[in-house]
Amino acid sequence: PRRSRRHSTRARHPTSTPQHPPPPLTMPAPQQMRMVSSGVHQQFLTQTMQTAIPGQLQISYIAPLHENAKCIPGLGCCGNMCCWSNVKPRSYVMVAENKLETNYPCTPCCLCGGGDCCVYDNIQTVYFDQLNDNWKRVTCCSPYHWFCCCECSGGVAATTKSYAPECCLNCPCCWCCFTYIPGVENADEFVAHMKNAVATFEAKSRVMGSSTVAV
């Protein structure tokens, strides 16, 4: 008689060893991720970017803009005049504890209807260590005065840049030596806030610089 073949109940093992997934990556503790800097780098951060409350930027003043700011030359003024209702809400001049930040958006073409897709931001930031505290209202001979004396773009304030000598403040023809802020509603009020902010920043920098120990 024929013998029946018995199927083996022994499990067949795969020929290859299974690949185990790599262990999950562990992130370092927060205290290990802090940037450590020293010497000149630490001094640079202290004078320009370090705020009174770490992680928070204190804003001391936001200057109201004049309606004629839409006529500021060189910023697509033709498009801005047509679409000012969409451009103005994005415009600002902001004084913070360590910097001056402005946004003068522009609309390059009046035919686009002034939608959000046609408004381009133009944000610029200048830290106080690159500005002097000799701010003043400019009433003539700036790039933002038509025919040298017509204030057609709102109030204009200016200060000399950090590399410019003090005498340039009385020489309005040296445009490259100035930082201009055009289009503000009240230039005198803006000047007062800027002088106070820069003076406070410089006093804080002197105190922190004298207490800094190089490592």
mmCIF file with all atom_site columns, C-alpha atoms in Angstrom:
data_model
loop_
_atom_site.group_PDB
_atom_site.id
_atom_site.type_symbol
_atom_site.label_atom_id
_atom_site.label_alt_id
_atom_site.label_comp_id
_atom_site.label_asym_id
_atom_site.label_entity_id
_atom_site.label_seq_id
_atom_site.pdbx_PDB_ins_code
_atom_site.Cartn_x
_atom_site.Cartn_y
_atom_site.Cartn_z
_atom_site.occupancy
_atom_site.B_iso_or_equiv
_atom_site.pdbx_formal_charge
_atom_site.auth_seq_id
_atom_site.auth_comp_id
_atom_site.auth_asym_id
_atom_site.auth_atom_id
_atom_site.pdbx_PDB_model_num
ATOM 1   C CA . PRO A 1 1   ? 0.000  0.000   0.000   1.00 0.00 ? 1   PRO A CA 1
ATOM 2   C CA . ARG A 1 2   ? 1.065  3.570   -0.690  1.00 0.00 ? 2   ARG A CA 1
ATOM 3   C CA . ARG A 1 3   ? 2.198  5.639   2.247   1.00 0.00 ? 3   ARG A CA 1
ATOM 4   C CA . SER A 1 4   ? 0.583  9.068   2.452   1.00 0.00 ? 4   SER A CA 1
ATOM 5   C CA . ARG A 1 5   ? 2.941  11.979  2.595   1.00 0.00 ? 5   ARG A CA 1
ATOM 6   C CA . ARG A 1 6   ? 2.609  14.001  5.736   1.00 0.00 ? 6   ARG A CA 1
ATOM 7   C CA . HIS A 1 7   ? 2.948  17.729  5.331   1.00 0.00 ? 7   HIS A CA 1
ATOM 8   C CA . SER A 1 8   ? 5.465  19.193  7.675   1.00 0.00 ? 8   SER A CA 1
ATOM 9   C CA . THR A 1 9   ? 3.941  21.523  10.252  1.00 0.00 ? 9   THR A CA 1
ATOM 10  C CA . ARG A 1 10  ? 7.284  23.139  10.875  1.00 0.00 ? 10  ARG A CA 1
ATOM 11  C CA . ALA A 1 11  ? 7.124  26.842  9.915   1.00 0.00 ? 11  ALA A CA 1
ATOM 12  C CA . ARG A 1 12  ? 9.309  27.904  7.104   1.00 0.00 ? 12  ARG A CA 1
ATOM 13  C CA . HIS A 1 13  ? 11.730 30.681  8.029   1.00 0.00 ? 13  HIS A CA 1
ATOM 14  C CA . PRO A 1 14  ? 12.410 33.437  5.515   1.00 0.00 ? 14  PRO A CA 1
ATOM 15  C CA . THR A 1 15  ? 15.730 33.353  3.865   1.00 0.00 ? 15  THR A CA 1
ATOM 16  C CA . SER A 1 16  ? 16.551 37.011  4.721   1.00 0.00 ? 16  SER A CA 1
ATOM 17  C CA . THR A 1 17  ? 16.756 38.671  8.103   1.00 0.00 ? 17  THR A CA 1
ATOM 18  C CA . PRO A 1 18  ? 13.942 41.236  8.646   1.00 0.00 ? 18  PRO A CA 1
ATOM 19  C CA . GLN A 1 19  ? 15.032 44.878  8.672   1.00 0.00 ? 19  GLN A CA 1
ATOM 20  C CA . HIS A 1 20  ? 14.148 46.712  11.860  1.00 0.00 ? 20  HIS A CA 1
ATOM 21  C CA . PRO A 1 21  ? 13.300 50.418  11.613  1.00 0.00 ? 21  PRO A CA 1
ATOM 22  C CA . PRO A 1 22  ? 15.960 52.794  12.927  1.00 0.00 ? 22  PRO A CA 1
ATOM 23  C CA . PRO A 1 23  ? 15.425 54.182  16.411  1.00 0.00 ? 23  PRO A CA 1
ATOM 24  C CA . PRO A 1 24  ? 13.552 57.487  16.518  1.00 0.00 ? 24  PRO A CA 1
ATOM 25  C CA . LEU A 1 25  ? 15.626 60.641  16.589  1.00 0.00 ? 25  LEU A CA 1
ATOM 26  C CA . THR A 1 26  ? 15.653 62.338  19.957  1.00 0.00 ? 26  THR A CA 1
ATOM 27  C CA . MET A 1 27  ? 15.776 66.108  20.000  1.00 0.00 ? 27  MET A CA 1
ATOM 28  C CA . PRO A 1 28  ? 18.168 67.710  22.462  1.00 0.00 ? 28  PRO A CA 1
ATOM 29  C CA . ALA A 1 29  ? 16.789 69.418  25.501  1.00 0.00 ? 29  ALA A CA 1
ATOM 30  C CA . PRO A 1 30  ? 15.886 73.094  25.045  1.00 0.00 ? 30  PRO A CA 1
ATOM 31  C CA . GLN A 1 31  ? 18.722 74.229  27.262  1.00 0.00 ? 31  GLN A CA 1
ATOM 32  C CA . GLN A 1 32  ? 21.158 72.419  24.966  1.00 0.00 ? 32  GLN A CA 1
ATOM 33  C CA . MET A 1 33  ? 19.890 74.244  21.890  1.00 0.00 ? 33  MET A CA 1
ATOM 34  C CA . ARG A 1 34  ? 20.684 77.752  23.094  1.00 0.00 ? 34  ARG A CA 1
ATOM 35  C CA . MET A 1 35  ? 23.206 79.614  20.996  1.00 0.00 ? 35  MET A CA 1
ATOM 36  C CA . VAL A 1 36  ? 26.440 80.269  22.801  1.00 0.00 ? 36  VAL A CA 1
ATOM 37  C CA . SER A 1 37  ? 28.357 83.288  21.590  1.00 0.00 ? 37  SER A CA 1
ATOM 38  C CA . SER A 1 38  ? 31.198 85.288  22.965  1.00 0.00 ? 38  SER A CA 1
ATOM 39  C CA . GLY A 1 39  ? 33.514 88.169  22.277  1.00 0.00 ? 39  GLY A CA 1
ATOM 40  C CA . VAL A 1 40  ? 32.671 90.510  19.415  1.00 0.00 ? 40  VAL A CA 1
ATOM 41  C CA . HIS A 1 41  ? 29.660 88.465  18.301  1.00 0.00 ? 41  HIS A CA 1
ATOM 42  C CA . GLN A 1 42  ? 27.997 88.717  21.697  1.00 0.00 ? 42  GLN A CA 1
ATOM 43  C CA . GLN A 1 43  ? 28.670 92.450  21.805  1.00 0.00 ? 43  GLN A CA 1
ATOM 44  C CA . PHE A 1 44  ? 27.123 92.859  18.348  1.00 0.00 ? 44  PHE A CA 1
ATOM 45  C CA . LEU A 1 45  ? 23.948 91.046  19.400  1.00 0.00 ? 45  LEU A CA 1
ATOM 46  C CA . THR A 1 46  ? 23.764 93.108  22.570  1.00 0.00 ? 46  THR A CA 1
ATOM 47  C CA . GLN A 1 47  ? 23.942 96.457  20.813  1.00 0.00 ? 47  GLN A CA 1
ATOM 48  C CA . THR A 1 48  ? 21.531 95.769  17.976  1.00 0.00 ? 48  THR A CA 1
ATOM 49  C CA . MET A 1 49  ? 19.135 92.877  18.417  1.00 0.00 ? 49  MET A CA 1
ATOM 50  C CA . GLN A 1 50  ? 18.849 92.090  22.094  1.00 0.00 ? 50  GLN A CA 1
ATOM 51  C CA . THR A 1 51  ? 15.577 93.372  23.508  1.00 0.00 ? 51  THR A CA 1
ATOM 52  C CA . ALA A 1 52  ? 14.665 94.333  27.057  1.00 0.00 ? 52  ALA A CA 1
ATOM 53  C CA . ILE A 1 53  ? 12.403 91.283  27.352  1.00 0.00 ? 53  ILE A CA 1
ATOM 54  C CA . PRO A 1 54  ? 13.939 88.309  25.509  1.00 0.00 ? 54  PRO A CA 1
ATOM 55  C CA . GLY A 1 55  ? 11.700 87.145  22.696  1.00 0.00 ? 55  GLY A CA 1
ATOM 56  C CA . GLN A 1 56  ? 9.533  90.279  22.743  1.00 0.00 ? 56  GLN A CA 1
ATOM 57  C CA . LEU A 1 57  ? 9.863  93.487  20.755  1.00 0.00 ? 57  LEU A CA 1
ATOM 58  C CA . GLN A 1 58  ? 8.497  96.620  22.380  1.00 0.00 ? 58  GLN A CA 1
ATOM 59  C CA . ILE A 1 59  ? 6.929  99.125  19.962  1.00 0.00 ? 59  ILE A CA 1
ATOM 60  C CA . SER A 1 60  ? 6.862  102.677 21.227  1.00 0.00 ? 60  SER A CA 1
ATOM 61  C CA . TYR A 1 61  ? 5.183  104.511 18.348  1.00 0.00 ? 61  TYR A CA 1
ATOM 62  C CA . ILE A 1 62  ? 3.426  103.942 15.021  1.00 0.00 ? 62  ILE A CA 1
ATOM 63  C CA . ALA A 1 63  ? 3.265  107.155 13.014  1.00 0.00 ? 63  ALA A CA 1
ATOM 64  C CA . PRO A 1 64  ? -0.041 107.944 11.275  1.00 0.00 ? 64  PRO A CA 1
ATOM 65  C CA . LEU A 1 65  ? 0.464  108.415 7.557   1.00 0.00 ? 65  LEU A CA 1
ATOM 66  C CA . HIS A 1 66  ? -0.671 111.458 5.596   1.00 0.00 ? 66  HIS A CA 1
ATOM 67  C CA . GLU A 1 67  ? -3.170 110.993 2.796   1.00 0.00 ? 67  GLU A CA 1
ATOM 68  C CA . ASN A 1 68  ? -0.599 112.488 0.427   1.00 0.00 ? 68  ASN A CA 1
ATOM 69  C CA . ALA A 1 69  ? 1.773  109.607 1.156   1.00 0.00 ? 69  ALA A CA 1
ATOM 70  C CA . LYS A 1 70  ? 0.265  108.022 -1.941  1.00 0.00 ? 70  LYS A CA 1
ATOM 71  C CA . CYS A 1 71  ? 2.212  110.642 -3.919  1.00 0.00 ? 71  CYS A CA 1
ATOM 72  C CA . ILE A 1 72  ? 5.658  109.607 -2.633  1.00 0.00 ? 72  ILE A CA 1
ATOM 73  C CA . PRO A 1 73  ? 7.839  109.534 -5.765  1.00 0.00 ? 73  PRO A CA 1
ATOM 74  C CA . GLY A 1 74  ? 9.605  106.370 -6.815  1.00 0.00 ? 74  GLY A CA 1
ATOM 75  C CA . LEU A 1 75  ? 7.086  103.975 -5.255  1.00 0.00 ? 75  LEU A CA 1
ATOM 76  C CA . GLY A 1 76  ? 4.696  103.550 -8.145  1.00 0.00 ? 76  GLY A CA 1
ATOM 77  C CA . CYS A 1 77  ? 2.801  106.667 -7.136  1.00 0.00 ? 77  CYS A CA 1
ATOM 78  C CA . CYS A 1 78  ? 0.506  106.490 -10.170 1.00 0.00 ? 78  CYS A CA 1
ATOM 79  C CA . GLY A 1 79  ? -0.749 103.075 -9.099  1.00 0.00 ? 79  GLY A CA 1
ATOM 80  C CA . ASN A 1 80  ? -0.845 104.091 -5.440  1.00 0.00 ? 80  ASN A CA 1
ATOM 81  C CA . MET A 1 81  ? -3.010 107.101 -6.185  1.00 0.00 ? 81  MET A CA 1
ATOM 82  C CA . CYS A 1 82  ? -5.506 104.894 -8.009  1.00 0.00 ? 82  CYS A CA 1
ATOM 83  C CA . CYS A 1 83  ? -5.510 102.108 -5.403  1.00 0.00 ? 83  CYS A CA 1
ATOM 84  C CA . TRP A 1 84  ? -4.697 103.976 -2.183  1.00 0.00 ? 84  TRP A CA 1
ATOM 85  C CA . SER A 1 85  ? -7.580 102.332 -0.289  1.00 0.00 ? 85  SER A CA 1
ATOM 86  C CA . ASN A 1 86  ? -5.761 98.988  -0.613  1.00 0.00 ? 86  ASN A CA 1
ATOM 87  C CA . VAL A 1 87  ? -2.235 100.323 -0.221  1.00 0.00 ? 87  VAL A CA 1
ATOM 88  C CA . LYS A 1 88  ? -2.732 102.478 2.888   1.00 0.00 ? 88  LYS A CA 1
ATOM 89  C CA . PRO A 1 89  ? -3.798 99.645  5.272   1.00 0.00 ? 89  PRO A CA 1
ATOM 90  C CA . ARG A 1 90  ? -0.454 97.926  4.607   1.00 0.00 ? 90  ARG A CA 1
ATOM 91  C CA . SER A 1 91  ? 1.625  101.084 5.049   1.00 0.00 ? 91  SER A CA 1
ATOM 92  C CA . TYR A 1 92  ? 3.283  101.900 8.365   1.00 0.00 ? 92  TYR A CA 1
ATOM 93  C CA . VAL A 1 93  ? 6.183  103.670 10.043  1.00 0.00 ? 93  VAL A CA 1
ATOM 94  C CA . MET A 1 94  ? 7.008  101.845 13.273  1.00 0.00 ? 94  MET A CA 1
ATOM 95  C CA . VAL A 1 95  ? 9.418  102.878 16.029  1.00 0.00 ? 95  VAL A CA 1
ATOM 96  C CA . ALA A 1 96  ? 10.580 99.951  18.156  1.00 0.00 ? 96  ALA A CA 1
ATOM 97  C CA . GLU A 1 97  ? 13.021 99.779  21.049  1.00 0.00 ? 97  GLU A CA 1
ATOM 98  C CA . ASN A 1 98  ? 16.031 99.053  18.854  1.00 0.00 ? 98  ASN A CA 1
ATOM 99  C CA . LYS A 1 99  ? 15.045 99.737  15.245  1.00 0.00 ? 99  LYS A CA 1
ATOM 100 C CA . LEU A 1 100 ? 12.966 101.751 12.815  1.00 0.00 ? 100 LEU A CA 1
ATOM 101 C CA . GLU A 1 101 ? 10.826 99.752  10.413  1.00 0.00 ? 101 GLU A CA 1
ATOM 102 C CA . THR A 1 102 ? 8.808  101.096 7.503   1.00 0.00 ? 102 THR A CA 1
ATOM 103 C CA . ASN A 1 103 ? 6.580  99.638  4.836   1.00 0.00 ? 103 ASN A CA 1
ATOM 104 C CA . TYR A 1 104 ? 5.792  101.770 1.799   1.00 0.00 ? 104 TYR A CA 1
ATOM 105 C CA . PRO A 1 105 ? 3.926  99.344  -0.488  1.00 0.00 ? 105 PRO A CA 1
ATOM 106 C CA . CYS A 1 106 ? 3.463  100.036 -4.153  1.00 0.00 ? 106 CYS A CA 1
ATOM 107 C CA . THR A 1 107 ? 1.031  99.159  -6.901  1.00 0.00 ? 107 THR A CA 1
ATOM 108 C CA . PRO A 1 108 ? 2.926  99.215  -10.181 1.00 0.00 ? 108 PRO A CA 1
ATOM 109 C CA . CYS A 1 109 ? -0.151 99.464  -12.386 1.00 0.00 ? 109 CYS A CA 1
ATOM 110 C CA . CYS A 1 110 ? -3.541 101.137 -11.989 1.00 0.00 ? 110 CYS A CA 1
ATOM 111 C CA . LEU A 1 111 ? -5.213 98.653  -14.341 1.00 0.00 ? 111 LEU A CA 1
ATOM 112 C CA . CYS A 1 112 ? -5.077 95.719  -11.922 1.00 0.00 ? 112 CYS A CA 1
ATOM 113 C CA . GLY A 1 113 ? -7.871 97.173  -9.790  1.00 0.00 ? 113 GLY A CA 1
ATOM 114 C CA . GLY A 1 114 ? -5.830 97.484  -6.599  1.00 0.00 ? 114 GLY A CA 1
ATOM 115 C CA . GLY A 1 115 ? -6.433 93.940  -5.395  1.00 0.00 ? 115 GLY A CA 1
ATOM 116 C CA . ASP A 1 116 ? -4.173 92.352  -2.796  1.00 0.00 ? 116 ASP A CA 1
ATOM 117 C CA . CYS A 1 117 ? -2.336 90.474  -5.531  1.00 0.00 ? 117 CYS A CA 1
ATOM 118 C CA . CYS A 1 118 ? -1.237 93.795  -7.042  1.00 0.00 ? 118 CYS A CA 1
ATOM 119 C CA . VAL A 1 119 ? 0.103  95.396  -3.845  1.00 0.00 ? 119 VAL A CA 1
ATOM 120 C CA . TYR A 1 120 ? 3.782  94.723  -3.205  1.00 0.00 ? 120 TYR A CA 1
ATOM 121 C CA . ASP A 1 121 ? 5.287  95.307  0.239   1.00 0.00 ? 121 ASP A CA 1
ATOM 122 C CA . ASN A 1 122 ? 8.446  97.363  0.522   1.00 0.00 ? 122 ASN A CA 1
ATOM 123 C CA . ILE A 1 123 ? 9.644  96.723  4.075   1.00 0.00 ? 123 ILE A CA 1
ATOM 124 C CA . GLN A 1 124 ? 12.892 98.301  5.268   1.00 0.00 ? 124 GLN A CA 1
ATOM 125 C CA . THR A 1 125 ? 14.537 98.067  8.681   1.00 0.00 ? 125 THR A CA 1
ATOM 126 C CA . VAL A 1 126 ? 17.302 100.224 10.101  1.00 0.00 ? 126 VAL A CA 1
ATOM 127 C CA . TYR A 1 127 ? 18.771 99.468  13.526  1.00 0.00 ? 127 TYR A CA 1
ATOM 128 C CA . PHE A 1 128 ? 19.531 102.386 15.786  1.00 0.00 ? 128 PHE A CA 1
ATOM 129 C CA . ASP A 1 129 ? 23.270 101.739 15.838  1.00 0.00 ? 129 ASP A CA 1
ATOM 130 C CA . GLN A 1 130 ? 23.288 102.885 12.187  1.00 0.00 ? 130 GLN A CA 1
ATOM 131 C CA . LEU A 1 131 ? 21.383 106.103 12.878  1.00 0.00 ? 131 LEU A CA 1
ATOM 132 C CA . ASN A 1 132 ? 22.188 109.315 14.676  1.00 0.00 ? 132 ASN A CA 1
ATOM 133 C CA . ASP A 1 133 ? 19.826 110.962 17.135  1.00 0.00 ? 133 ASP A CA 1
ATOM 134 C CA . ASN A 1 134 ? 19.777 114.335 15.332  1.00 0.00 ? 134 ASN A CA 1
ATOM 135 C CA . TRP A 1 135 ? 16.340 113.875 13.800  1.00 0.00 ? 135 TRP A CA 1
ATOM 136 C CA . LYS A 1 136 ? 14.552 116.922 12.482  1.00 0.00 ? 136 LYS A CA 1
ATOM 137 C CA . ARG A 1 137 ? 11.628 117.859 10.299  1.00 0.00 ? 137 ARG A CA 1
ATOM 138 C CA . VAL A 1 138 ? 12.660 118.645 6.725   1.00 0.00 ? 138 VAL A CA 1
ATOM 139 C CA . THR A 1 139 ? 10.696 121.417 5.047   1.00 0.00 ? 139 THR A CA 1
ATOM 140 C CA . CYS A 1 140 ? 12.551 121.812 1.760   1.00 0.00 ? 140 CYS A CA 1
ATOM 141 C CA . CYS A 1 141 ? 15.187 120.448 -0.641  1.00 0.00 ? 141 CYS A CA 1
ATOM 142 C CA . SER A 1 142 ? 14.598 116.755 0.026   1.00 0.00 ? 142 SER A CA 1
ATOM 143 C CA . PRO A 1 143 ? 13.829 114.110 -2.613  1.00 0.00 ? 143 PRO A CA 1
ATOM 144 C CA . TYR A 1 144 ? 10.234 114.225 -1.379  1.00 0.00 ? 144 TYR A CA 1
ATOM 145 C CA . HIS A 1 145 ? 9.627  117.942 -1.940  1.00 0.00 ? 145 HIS A CA 1
ATOM 146 C CA . TRP A 1 146 ? 8.389  118.996 -5.321  1.00 0.00 ? 146 TRP A CA 1
ATOM 147 C CA . PHE A 1 147 ? 10.178 122.010 -6.753  1.00 0.00 ? 147 PHE A CA 1
ATOM 148 C CA . CYS A 1 148 ? 12.383 121.946 -3.617  1.00 0.00 ? 148 CYS A CA 1
ATOM 149 C CA . CYS A 1 149 ? 9.771  123.503 -1.347  1.00 0.00 ? 149 CYS A CA 1
ATOM 150 C CA . CYS A 1 150 ? 6.328  121.942 -1.977  1.00 0.00 ? 150 CYS A CA 1
ATOM 151 C CA . GLU A 1 151 ? 5.440  119.359 0.665   1.00 0.00 ? 151 GLU A CA 1
ATOM 152 C CA . CYS A 1 152 ? 3.210  117.233 -1.541  1.00 0.00 ? 152 CYS A CA 1
ATOM 153 C CA . SER A 1 153 ? 3.916  113.808 -0.023  1.00 0.00 ? 153 SER A CA 1
ATOM 154 C CA . GLY A 1 154 ? 3.080  114.484 3.607   1.00 0.00 ? 154 GLY A CA 1
ATOM 155 C CA . GLY A 1 155 ? 5.494  115.385 6.367   1.00 0.00 ? 155 GLY A CA 1
ATOM 156 C CA . VAL A 1 156 ? 9.164  114.473 5.999   1.00 0.00 ? 156 VAL A CA 1
ATOM 157 C CA . ALA A 1 157 ? 11.663 113.723 8.769   1.00 0.00 ? 157 ALA A CA 1
ATOM 158 C CA . ALA A 1 158 ? 15.361 112.957 8.400   1.00 0.00 ? 158 ALA A CA 1
ATOM 159 C CA . THR A 1 159 ? 18.551 112.167 10.251  1.00 0.00 ? 159 THR A CA 1
ATOM 160 C CA . THR A 1 160 ? 22.141 111.725 9.168   1.00 0.00 ? 160 THR A CA 1
ATOM 161 C CA . LYS A 1 161 ? 23.464 108.216 8.786   1.00 0.00 ? 161 LYS A CA 1
ATOM 162 C CA . SER A 1 162 ? 26.029 106.898 11.228  1.00 0.00 ? 162 SER A CA 1
ATOM 163 C CA . TYR A 1 163 ? 28.959 107.468 8.839   1.00 0.00 ? 163 TYR A CA 1
ATOM 164 C CA . ALA A 1 164 ? 27.957 111.035 7.923   1.00 0.00 ? 164 ALA A CA 1
ATOM 165 C CA . PRO A 1 165 ? 29.494 114.038 9.709   1.00 0.00 ? 165 PRO A CA 1
ATOM 166 C CA . GLU A 1 166 ? 27.270 116.288 11.789  1.00 0.00 ? 166 GLU A CA 1
ATOM 167 C CA . CYS A 1 167 ? 27.655 119.204 9.373   1.00 0.00 ? 167 CYS A CA 1
ATOM 168 C CA . CYS A 1 168 ? 25.685 117.301 6.708   1.00 0.00 ? 168 CYS A CA 1
ATOM 169 C CA . LEU A 1 169 ? 22.511 117.948 8.679   1.00 0.00 ? 169 LEU A CA 1
ATOM 170 C CA . ASN A 1 170 ? 22.581 121.562 7.502   1.00 0.00 ? 170 ASN A CA 1
ATOM 171 C CA . CYS A 1 171 ? 23.407 120.653 3.913   1.00 0.00 ? 171 CYS A CA 1
ATOM 172 C CA . PRO A 1 172 ? 20.207 119.308 2.336   1.00 0.00 ? 172 PRO A CA 1
ATOM 173 C CA . CYS A 1 173 ? 21.924 118.617 -0.964  1.00 0.00 ? 173 CYS A CA 1
ATOM 174 C CA . CYS A 1 174 ? 23.815 115.612 0.491   1.00 0.00 ? 174 CYS A CA 1
ATOM 175 C CA . TRP A 1 175 ? 20.917 113.195 0.039   1.00 0.00 ? 175 TRP A CA 1
ATOM 176 C CA . CYS A 1 176 ? 23.142 110.126 0.352   1.00 0.00 ? 176 CYS A CA 1
ATOM 177 C CA . CYS A 1 177 ? 24.055 111.112 3.919   1.00 0.00 ? 177 CYS A CA 1
ATOM 178 C CA . PHE A 1 178 ? 20.442 111.134 5.128   1.00 0.00 ? 178 PHE A CA 1
ATOM 179 C CA . THR A 1 179 ? 17.824 108.614 6.136   1.00 0.00 ? 179 THR A CA 1
ATOM 180 C CA . TYR A 1 180 ? 14.455 110.056 5.140   1.00 0.00 ? 180 TYR A CA 1
ATOM 181 C CA . ILE A 1 181 ? 11.016 109.145 6.458   1.00 0.00 ? 181 ILE A CA 1
ATOM 182 C CA . PRO A 1 182 ? 8.371  110.703 4.191   1.00 0.00 ? 182 PRO A CA 1
ATOM 183 C CA . GLY A 1 183 ? 4.599  110.666 4.272   1.00 0.00 ? 183 GLY A CA 1
ATOM 184 C CA . VAL A 1 184 ? 3.961  111.038 8.015   1.00 0.00 ? 184 VAL A CA 1
ATOM 185 C CA . GLU A 1 185 ? 0.985  112.992 9.300   1.00 0.00 ? 185 GLU A CA 1
ATOM 186 C CA . ASN A 1 186 ? 2.928  114.858 11.992  1.00 0.00 ? 186 ASN A CA 1
ATOM 187 C CA . ALA A 1 187 ? 6.660  115.055 11.339  1.00 0.00 ? 187 ALA A CA 1
ATOM 188 C CA . ASP A 1 188 ? 7.404  116.941 14.572  1.00 0.00 ? 188 ASP A CA 1
ATOM 189 C CA . GLU A 1 189 ? 5.699  114.279 16.677  1.00 0.00 ? 189 GLU A CA 1
ATOM 190 C CA . PHE A 1 190 ? 7.573  111.528 14.852  1.00 0.00 ? 190 PHE A CA 1
ATOM 191 C CA . VAL A 1 191 ? 10.887 113.337 15.407  1.00 0.00 ? 191 VAL A CA 1
ATOM 192 C CA . ALA A 1 192 ? 10.210 113.592 19.151  1.00 0.00 ? 192 ALA A CA 1
ATOM 193 C CA . HIS A 1 193 ? 9.493  109.859 19.412  1.00 0.00 ? 193 HIS A CA 1
ATOM 194 C CA . MET A 1 194 ? 12.554 108.946 17.359  1.00 0.00 ? 194 MET A CA 1
ATOM 195 C CA . LYS A 1 195 ? 14.883 111.110 19.444  1.00 0.00 ? 195 LYS A CA 1
ATOM 196 C CA . ASN A 1 196 ? 13.577 109.564 22.644  1.00 0.00 ? 196 ASN A CA 1
ATOM 197 C CA . ALA A 1 197 ? 13.835 106.004 21.280  1.00 0.00 ? 197 ALA A CA 1
ATOM 198 C CA . VAL A 1 198 ? 17.395 106.432 19.977  1.00 0.00 ? 198 VAL A CA 1
ATOM 199 C CA . ALA A 1 199 ? 18.549 108.151 23.176  1.00 0.00 ? 199 ALA A CA 1
ATOM 200 C CA . THR A 1 200 ? 17.080 105.322 25.279  1.00 0.00 ? 200 THR A CA 1
ATOM 201 C CA . PHE A 1 201 ? 18.751 102.730 23.062  1.00 0.00 ? 201 PHE A CA 1
ATOM 202 C CA . GLU A 1 202 ? 22.143 104.443 23.272  1.00 0.00 ? 202 GLU A CA 1
ATOM 203 C CA . ALA A 1 203 ? 21.925 104.769 27.061  1.00 0.00 ? 203 ALA A CA 1
ATOM 204 C CA . LYS A 1 204 ? 21.061 101.068 27.370  1.00 0.00 ? 204 LYS A CA 1
ATOM 205 C CA . SER A 1 205 ? 23.912 100.125 25.040  1.00 0.00 ? 205 SER A CA 1
ATOM 206 C CA . ARG A 1 206 ? 26.412 102.120 27.113  1.00 0.00 ? 206 ARG A CA 1
ATOM 207 C CA . VAL A 1 207 ? 25.283 100.443 30.323  1.00 0.00 ? 207 VAL A CA 1
ATOM 208 C CA . MET A 1 208 ? 25.309 96.960  28.830  1.00 0.00 ? 208 MET A CA 1
ATOM 209 C CA . GLY A 1 209 ? 28.624 97.585  27.079  1.00 0.00 ? 209 GLY A CA 1
ATOM 210 C CA . SER A 1 210 ? 30.310 98.676  30.306  1.00 0.00 ? 210 SER A CA 1
ATOM 211 C CA . SER A 1 211 ? 29.032 95.588  32.137  1.00 0.00 ? 211 SER A CA 1
ATOM 212 C CA . THR A 1 212 ? 29.921 93.118  29.392  1.00 0.00 ? 212 THR A CA 1
ATOM 213 C CA . VAL A 1 213 ? 32.821 90.794  30.243  1.00 0.00 ? 213 VAL A CA 1
ATOM 214 C CA . ALA A 1 214 ? 34.615 89.291  27.287  1.00 0.00 ? 214 ALA A CA 1
ATOM 215 C CA . VAL A 1 215 ? 35.083 85.539  27.490  1.00 0.00 ? 215 VAL A CA 1
#
